[in-house]
Every structure is written in structure tokens, then in C-alpha cells.
Amino acid sequence: MTKEYEEQQPGAPGQTQGSESVSLSYDVDVHIDADLNDATEDSDAFDDTEASTSAQDPAELSMLLEDARAKADEAHNQALRLRAEMENMSRRQAKELENAHKFALEGFVKELLQVRDSLELGQAAAAAPDADVSKLREGTELTLKLLRDVMTKFGVERIDPEGEPFNPEYHQAMSMQPRSDVPPNTVVNVVQSGYLLNGRLVRPALVMVSQAA
């Protein structure tokens, strides 16, 4: 009877098949639990991020926004002020340059006025019925000296090259005169004086030049 039971109920094969089934069932359960754990962790991380974002104070965000706007407005105002200052500076420089051109001779004119006054006094004295020629001559000499002083003060130099060698840079020959008493190419007569302004030629002297007789 025992033998028949053992034949009808094979113990070894039955037990091996049951172990494999239990092992497979256990592996499936482990994988499912792992996937559930991963999904739970991802969900928790997302919830933490969302909670951190939603936890930002609206009042603080508003303050940050207002601060950014204030800084932007300040930078814009500074740029406008700088532009206005540059425009004002440019206008001042242009005005100063214009005035420099207009009134460059102001000092010279002030000094020249006294020469004019002296000439007008001499003219009035010459028009008098009892005009004294010697006094008129003396007054004219004083006026010329005053004029020379004013011109020298402002860098005007007279060119009077009589007796000097002819220099085409500063002299303009009007004619040639045969002369035996002076070397050839010598200025023997100054028809009109020349002038320099701070070393720069303003007008050449008109002269007569000697040549071999």
C-alpha cells in the first residue's frame, strides 16, 4: 500500500516544481516592489520641488521685481544725465570757440584806440586857425611811437631792409638800379615797409635793388 502511494504521489519531482514556482513568484514581487519604490521616490522629489517653488513668498517676489525696476530706472536716469552734460559741454565749447574767433583782437583794439584818440587830437589841432606846425610834428611823432609800441606788444615787427642784401622771402623787388657804390643785389631804397606777425610774413617790403653799373 505504501509503495502504491509513493508511485501515485511522486515526491521529488513534485517538490522541485513547487520550489521553482515559489522562486519565480518571489522575483516578480521583488521587481514590482522596487519599481513602486522608485516611483514613490520620484513623486516625493517632484512634490518637494513644487513645494519649494510654491513656498516662495509673493511679497518677496514683488520686492525683488520692484528693486530690479528701481535699478533699471536709476541706470536710465544716469544715462540721460550724462548725455545732457555732454551736450551742455559741447555747446559751451562751441560758444567759447565762437567768442575766441570774434574777440581774438579785443586786446589789440583796446590798445589801438589810444592811437586813434591821439590822431584825432592832432587833426583837431591842425584844423585850428593858429596851428603850430612844430607842435603838430611833435604830436605826430608821439602818435607814431605809440603805434609802434602797440604793434610790438602784439608781435608785429616792421621790415625795413634798406642797405641789407635782398631776401626774396621777405622782400619784393620793384626795380633794379645800376649802382657802383654798393654791392650788387643790395636793397637801396624801401618803397613800402613790410611786416611780420610773430615771425610770420604778413606783407613783404617793396624795395629797389642794386645791380652792377
PDB file of C-alpha atoms in Angstrom, residues 3-204:
ATOM      1  CA  LYS A   3       4.549   1.506  -2.419  1.00  0.00           C
ATOM      2  CA  GLU A   4       1.431   2.317  -4.427  1.00  0.00           C
ATOM      3  CA  TYR A   5       1.070   5.583  -2.656  1.00  0.00           C
ATOM      4  CA  GLU A   6       4.632   6.501  -3.428  1.00  0.00           C
ATOM      5  CA  GLU A   7       4.123   5.625  -7.095  1.00  0.00           C
ATOM      6  CA  GLN A   8       0.939   7.603  -7.329  1.00  0.00           C
ATOM      7  CA  GLN A   9       2.476  10.559  -5.450  1.00  0.00           C
ATOM      8  CA  PRO A  10       6.000  11.104  -6.804  1.00  0.00           C
ATOM      9  CA  GLY A  11       7.630  13.164  -4.107  1.00  0.00           C
ATOM     10  CA  ALA A  12      10.853  14.510  -5.660  1.00  0.00           C
ATOM     11  CA  PRO A  13       9.543  15.886  -8.940  1.00  0.00           C
ATOM     12  CA  GLY A  14       6.549  17.462  -7.294  1.00  0.00           C
ATOM     13  CA  GLN A  15       8.651  19.225  -4.702  1.00  0.00           C
ATOM     14  CA  THR A  16      11.128  20.679  -7.287  1.00  0.00           C
ATOM     15  CA  GLN A  17       8.351  22.132  -9.455  1.00  0.00           C
ATOM     16  CA  GLY A  18       6.789  23.797  -6.444  1.00  0.00           C
ATOM     17  CA  SER A  19      10.112  25.417  -5.417  1.00  0.00           C
ATOM     18  CA  GLU A  20      10.641  26.879  -8.860  1.00  0.00           C
ATOM     19  CA  SER A  21       7.150  28.358  -8.824  1.00  0.00           C
ATOM     20  CA  VAL A  22       7.722  29.931  -5.433  1.00  0.00           C
ATOM     21  CA  SER A  23      11.111  31.344  -6.579  1.00  0.00           C
ATOM     22  CA  LEU A  24       9.622  32.938  -9.713  1.00  0.00           C
ATOM     23  CA  SER A  25       6.782  34.406  -7.742  1.00  0.00           C
ATOM     24  CA  TYR A  26       9.244  35.885  -5.260  1.00  0.00           C
ATOM     25  CA  ASP A  27      11.394  37.538  -8.017  1.00  0.00           C
ATOM     26  CA  VAL A  28       8.346  39.144  -9.620  1.00  0.00           C
ATOM     27  CA  ASP A  29       7.239  40.531  -6.293  1.00  0.00           C
ATOM     28  CA  VAL A  30      10.752  41.979  -5.635  1.00  0.00           C
ATOM     29  CA  HIS A  31      10.851  43.759  -9.028  1.00  0.00           C
ATOM     30  CA  ILE A  32       7.361  45.164  -8.531  1.00  0.00           C
ATOM     31  CA  ASP A  33       8.315  46.450  -5.090  1.00  0.00           C
ATOM     32  CA  ALA A  34      11.475  48.082  -6.489  1.00  0.00           C
ATOM     33  CA  ASP A  35       9.537  49.828  -9.260  1.00  0.00           C
ATOM     34  CA  LEU A  36       6.995  51.035  -6.739  1.00  0.00           C
ATOM     35  CA  ASN A  37       9.782  52.389  -4.528  1.00  0.00           C
ATOM     36  CA  ASP A  38      11.393  54.254  -7.477  1.00  0.00           C
ATOM     37  CA  ALA A  39       8.068  55.740  -8.493  1.00  0.00           C
ATOM     38  CA  THR A  40       7.437  56.801  -4.924  1.00  0.00           C
ATOM     39  CA  GLU A  41      10.855  58.493  -4.652  1.00  0.00           C
ATOM     40  CA  ASP A  42      10.339  60.380  -7.958  1.00  0.00           C
ATOM     41  CA  SER A  43       6.936  61.500  -6.789  1.00  0.00           C
ATOM     42  CA  ASP A  44       8.374  62.694  -3.489  1.00  0.00           C
ATOM     43  CA  ALA A  45      11.152  64.637  -5.251  1.00  0.00           C
ATOM     44  CA  PHE A  46       8.646  66.329  -7.559  1.00  0.00           C
ATOM     45  CA  ASP A  47       6.451  67.169  -4.608  1.00  0.00           C
ATOM     46  CA  ASP A  48       9.467  68.690  -2.787  1.00  0.00           C
ATOM     47  CA  THR A  49      10.381  70.858  -5.814  1.00  0.00           C
ATOM     48  CA  GLU A  50       6.811  72.003  -6.287  1.00  0.00           C
ATOM     49  CA  ALA A  51       6.523  72.724  -2.594  1.00  0.00           C
ATOM     50  CA  SER A  52       9.771  74.754  -2.671  1.00  0.00           C
ATOM     51  CA  THR A  53       8.550  76.800  -5.645  1.00  0.00           C
ATOM     52  CA  SER A  54       5.112  77.342  -4.255  1.00  0.00           C
ATOM     53  CA  ALA A  55       6.634  78.177  -0.888  1.00  0.00           C
ATOM     54  CA  GLN A  56       8.276  81.362  -2.404  1.00  0.00           C
ATOM     55  CA  ASP A  57       6.693  84.382  -0.745  1.00  0.00           C
ATOM     56  CA  PRO A  58       4.754  86.507  -3.290  1.00  0.00           C
ATOM     57  CA  ALA A  59       5.634  89.607  -1.307  1.00  0.00           C
ATOM     58  CA  GLU A  60       9.336  88.767  -1.637  1.00  0.00           C
ATOM     59  CA  LEU A  61       8.982  88.263  -5.391  1.00  0.00           C
ATOM     60  CA  SER A  62       7.239  91.614  -5.630  1.00  0.00           C
ATOM     61  CA  MET A  63      10.055  93.280  -3.693  1.00  0.00           C
ATOM     62  CA  LEU A  64      12.680  91.737  -5.972  1.00  0.00           C
ATOM     63  CA  LEU A  65      10.779  92.936  -9.017  1.00  0.00           C
ATOM     64  CA  GLU A  66      10.456  96.467  -7.650  1.00  0.00           C
ATOM     65  CA  ASP A  67      14.161  96.526  -6.787  1.00  0.00           C
ATOM     66  CA  ALA A  68      15.082  95.457 -10.339  1.00  0.00           C
ATOM     67  CA  ARG A  69      12.813  98.152 -11.777  1.00  0.00           C
ATOM     68  CA  ALA A  70      14.332 100.795  -9.491  1.00  0.00           C
ATOM     69  CA  LYS A  71      17.860  99.847 -10.564  1.00  0.00           C
ATOM     70  CA  ALA A  72      16.848  99.952 -14.230  1.00  0.00           C
ATOM     71  CA  ASP A  73      15.256 103.387 -13.775  1.00  0.00           C
ATOM     72  CA  GLU A  74      18.343 104.680 -11.974  1.00  0.00           C
ATOM     73  CA  ALA A  75      20.645 103.472 -14.760  1.00  0.00           C
ATOM     74  CA  HIS A  76      18.393 105.089 -17.356  1.00  0.00           C
ATOM     75  CA  ASN A  77      18.361 108.383 -15.459  1.00  0.00           C
ATOM     76  CA  GLN A  78      22.135 108.334 -15.130  1.00  0.00           C
ATOM     77  CA  ALA A  79      22.480 107.795 -18.876  1.00  0.00           C
ATOM     78  CA  LEU A  80      20.147 110.721 -19.549  1.00  0.00           C
ATOM     79  CA  ARG A  81      22.063 112.992 -17.166  1.00  0.00           C
ATOM     80  CA  LEU A  82      25.378 112.029 -18.734  1.00  0.00           C
ATOM     81  CA  ARG A  83      24.022 112.743 -22.199  1.00  0.00           C
ATOM     82  CA  ALA A  84      22.689 116.123 -21.090  1.00  0.00           C
ATOM     83  CA  GLU A  85      26.039 117.028 -19.511  1.00  0.00           C
ATOM     84  CA  MET A  86      27.905 116.093 -22.690  1.00  0.00           C
ATOM     85  CA  GLU A  87      25.528 118.178 -24.809  1.00  0.00           C
ATOM     86  CA  ASN A  88      25.925 121.160 -22.463  1.00  0.00           C
ATOM     87  CA  MET A  89      29.694 120.809 -22.547  1.00  0.00           C
ATOM     88  CA  SER A  90      29.669 120.655 -26.339  1.00  0.00           C
ATOM     89  CA  ARG A  91      27.528 123.799 -26.522  1.00  0.00           C
ATOM     90  CA  ARG A  92      29.810 125.639 -24.089  1.00  0.00           C
ATOM     91  CA  GLN A  93      32.903 124.693 -26.068  1.00  0.00           C
ATOM     92  CA  ALA A  94      31.284 125.811 -29.315  1.00  0.00           C
ATOM     93  CA  LYS A  95      30.300 129.121 -27.710  1.00  0.00           C
ATOM     94  CA  GLU A  96      33.788 129.646 -26.295  1.00  0.00           C
ATOM     95  CA  LEU A  97      35.348 128.892 -29.673  1.00  0.00           C
ATOM     96  CA  GLU A  98      32.972 131.323 -31.366  1.00  0.00           C
ATOM     97  CA  ASN A  99      33.827 134.022 -28.837  1.00  0.00           C
ATOM     98  CA  ALA A 100      37.534 133.325 -29.273  1.00  0.00           C
ATOM     99  CA  HIS A 101      37.202 133.945 -33.006  1.00  0.00           C
ATOM    100  CA  LYS A 102      35.044 137.033 -32.518  1.00  0.00           C
ATOM    101  CA  PHE A 103      37.077 138.706 -29.799  1.00  0.00           C
ATOM    102  CA  ALA A 104      40.597 137.493 -30.558  1.00  0.00           C
ATOM    103  CA  LEU A 105      41.632 141.082 -31.374  1.00  0.00           C
ATOM    104  CA  GLU A 106      39.882 142.664 -28.393  1.00  0.00           C
ATOM    105  CA  GLY A 107      43.129 143.455 -26.566  1.00  0.00           C
ATOM    106  CA  PHE A 108      44.757 144.816 -29.703  1.00  0.00           C
ATOM    107  CA  VAL A 109      41.748 147.015 -30.432  1.00  0.00           C
ATOM    108  CA  LYS A 110      41.777 148.445 -26.899  1.00  0.00           C
ATOM    109  CA  GLU A 111      45.433 149.411 -27.288  1.00  0.00           C
ATOM    110  CA  LEU A 112      44.800 150.785 -30.763  1.00  0.00           C
ATOM    111  CA  LEU A 113      42.041 153.098 -29.554  1.00  0.00           C
ATOM    112  CA  GLN A 114      44.547 155.359 -27.826  1.00  0.00           C
ATOM    113  CA  VAL A 115      46.394 155.719 -31.131  1.00  0.00           C
ATOM    114  CA  ARG A 116      43.163 156.795 -32.776  1.00  0.00           C
ATOM    115  CA  ASP A 117      42.494 159.277 -29.984  1.00  0.00           C
ATOM    116  CA  SER A 118      45.953 160.783 -30.493  1.00  0.00           C
ATOM    117  CA  LEU A 119      45.367 161.088 -34.242  1.00  0.00           C
ATOM    118  CA  GLU A 120      42.027 162.784 -33.716  1.00  0.00           C
ATOM    119  CA  LEU A 121      43.619 165.292 -31.316  1.00  0.00           C
ATOM    120  CA  GLY A 122      46.328 166.018 -33.896  1.00  0.00           C
ATOM    121  CA  GLN A 123      43.725 166.505 -36.607  1.00  0.00           C
ATOM    122  CA  ALA A 124      41.767 168.935 -34.421  1.00  0.00           C
ATOM    123  CA  ALA A 125      44.948 170.882 -33.634  1.00  0.00           C
ATOM    124  CA  ALA A 126      45.873 171.076 -37.325  1.00  0.00           C
ATOM    125  CA  ALA A 127      42.415 172.456 -38.152  1.00  0.00           C
ATOM    126  CA  ALA A 128      42.801 175.373 -35.733  1.00  0.00           C
ATOM    127  CA  PRO A 129      43.485 178.818 -37.323  1.00  0.00           C
ATOM    128  CA  ASP A 130      46.614 179.314 -35.220  1.00  0.00           C
ATOM    129  CA  ALA A 131      48.009 175.791 -35.697  1.00  0.00           C
ATOM    130  CA  ASP A 132      51.642 175.409 -34.742  1.00  0.00           C
ATOM    131  CA  VAL A 133      53.444 173.220 -37.252  1.00  0.00           C
ATOM    132  CA  SER A 134      56.216 172.273 -34.843  1.00  0.00           C
ATOM    133  CA  LYS A 135      53.696 171.079 -32.261  1.00  0.00           C
ATOM    134  CA  LEU A 136      51.821 169.153 -34.932  1.00  0.00           C
ATOM    135  CA  ARG A 137      55.063 167.480 -35.965  1.00  0.00           C
ATOM    136  CA  GLU A 138      55.860 166.618 -32.375  1.00  0.00           C
ATOM    137  CA  GLY A 139      52.356 165.233 -31.840  1.00  0.00           C
ATOM    138  CA  THR A 140      52.643 163.109 -34.994  1.00  0.00           C
ATOM    139  CA  GLU A 141      55.949 161.645 -33.834  1.00  0.00           C
ATOM    140  CA  LEU A 142      54.451 160.764 -30.445  1.00  0.00           C
ATOM    141  CA  THR A 143      51.484 159.131 -32.150  1.00  0.00           C
ATOM    142  CA  LEU A 144      53.768 157.031 -34.382  1.00  0.00           C
ATOM    143  CA  LYS A 145      55.796 155.944 -31.367  1.00  0.00           C
ATOM    144  CA  LEU A 146      52.606 154.958 -29.584  1.00  0.00           C
ATOM    145  CA  LEU A 147      51.557 152.924 -32.627  1.00  0.00           C
ATOM    146  CA  ARG A 148      54.945 151.181 -32.823  1.00  0.00           C
ATOM    147  CA  ASP A 149      54.751 150.268 -29.146  1.00  0.00           C
ATOM    148  CA  VAL A 150      51.277 148.786 -29.570  1.00  0.00           C
ATOM    149  CA  MET A 151      52.315 146.762 -32.601  1.00  0.00           C
ATOM    150  CA  THR A 152      55.452 145.481 -30.894  1.00  0.00           C
ATOM    151  CA  LYS A 153      53.385 144.472 -27.846  1.00  0.00           C
ATOM    152  CA  PHE A 154      51.260 142.221 -30.058  1.00  0.00           C
ATOM    153  CA  GLY A 155      54.127 140.661 -32.008  1.00  0.00           C
ATOM    154  CA  VAL A 156      54.058 142.910 -35.084  1.00  0.00           C
ATOM    155  CA  GLU A 157      57.563 143.604 -36.409  1.00  0.00           C
ATOM    156  CA  ARG A 158      58.420 146.089 -39.126  1.00  0.00           C
ATOM    157  CA  ILE A 159      60.629 145.084 -42.080  1.00  0.00           C
ATOM    158  CA  ASP A 160      62.866 147.989 -43.167  1.00  0.00           C
ATOM    159  CA  PRO A 161      65.765 146.341 -45.032  1.00  0.00           C
ATOM    160  CA  GLU A 162      67.497 149.351 -46.585  1.00  0.00           C
ATOM    161  CA  GLY A 163      71.226 148.607 -47.025  1.00  0.00           C
ATOM    162  CA  GLU A 164      70.702 144.866 -46.492  1.00  0.00           C
ATOM    163  CA  PRO A 165      71.108 142.090 -49.086  1.00  0.00           C
ATOM    164  CA  PHE A 166      67.947 141.343 -50.996  1.00  0.00           C
ATOM    165  CA  ASN A 167      65.950 138.446 -49.494  1.00  0.00           C
ATOM    166  CA  PRO A 168      63.124 137.161 -51.724  1.00  0.00           C
ATOM    167  CA  GLU A 169      61.426 135.556 -48.711  1.00  0.00           C
ATOM    168  CA  TYR A 170      60.739 138.963 -47.138  1.00  0.00           C
ATOM    169  CA  HIS A 171      61.373 141.480 -49.928  1.00  0.00           C
ATOM    170  CA  GLN A 172      59.655 142.182 -53.215  1.00  0.00           C
ATOM    171  CA  ALA A 173      61.794 143.955 -55.813  1.00  0.00           C
ATOM    172  CA  MET A 174      60.106 146.833 -57.597  1.00  0.00           C
ATOM    173  CA  SER A 175      63.005 147.737 -59.872  1.00  0.00           C
ATOM    174  CA  MET A 176      66.765 147.396 -60.351  1.00  0.00           C
ATOM    175  CA  GLN A 177      69.148 150.339 -60.131  1.00  0.00           C
ATOM    176  CA  PRO A 178      72.687 150.330 -61.506  1.00  0.00           C
ATOM    177  CA  ARG A 179      74.909 151.259 -58.554  1.00  0.00           C
ATOM    178  CA  SER A 180      78.650 151.211 -58.172  1.00  0.00           C
ATOM    179  CA  ASP A 181      78.788 152.343 -54.547  1.00  0.00           C
ATOM    180  CA  VAL A 182      77.126 149.219 -53.132  1.00  0.00           C
ATOM    181  CA  PRO A 183      77.447 145.501 -53.895  1.00  0.00           C
ATOM    182  CA  PRO A 184      75.000 144.116 -56.449  1.00  0.00           C
ATOM    183  CA  ASN A 185      71.720 142.731 -55.155  1.00  0.00           C
ATOM    184  CA  THR A 186      71.535 145.183 -52.255  1.00  0.00           C
ATOM    185  CA  VAL A 187      68.364 146.951 -51.142  1.00  0.00           C
ATOM    186  CA  VAL A 188      68.988 150.628 -51.878  1.00  0.00           C
ATOM    187  CA  ASN A 189      65.522 152.013 -51.214  1.00  0.00           C
ATOM    188  CA  VAL A 190      62.418 150.883 -49.345  1.00  0.00           C
ATOM    189  CA  VAL A 191      59.259 151.976 -51.105  1.00  0.00           C
ATOM    190  CA  GLN A 192      56.942 150.377 -48.552  1.00  0.00           C
ATOM    191  CA  SER A 193      57.821 148.647 -45.289  1.00  0.00           C
ATOM    192  CA  GLY A 194      56.945 145.039 -44.737  1.00  0.00           C
ATOM    193  CA  TYR A 195      55.625 143.442 -41.548  1.00  0.00           C
ATOM    194  CA  LEU A 196      55.864 140.188 -39.634  1.00  0.00           C
ATOM    195  CA  LEU A 197      53.357 138.839 -37.128  1.00  0.00           C
ATOM    196  CA  ASN A 198      55.113 136.635 -34.558  1.00  0.00           C
ATOM    197  CA  GLY A 199      57.741 135.770 -37.156  1.00  0.00           C
ATOM    198  CA  ARG A 200      55.226 135.083 -39.948  1.00  0.00           C
ATOM    199  CA  LEU A 201      55.263 137.280 -43.033  1.00  0.00           C
ATOM    200  CA  VAL A 202      52.187 139.489 -43.279  1.00  0.00           C
ATOM    201  CA  ARG A 203      53.389 141.789 -46.036  1.00  0.00           C
ATOM    202  CA  PRO A 204      56.723 141.823 -47.914  1.00  0.00           C
TER     203      PRO A 204
END
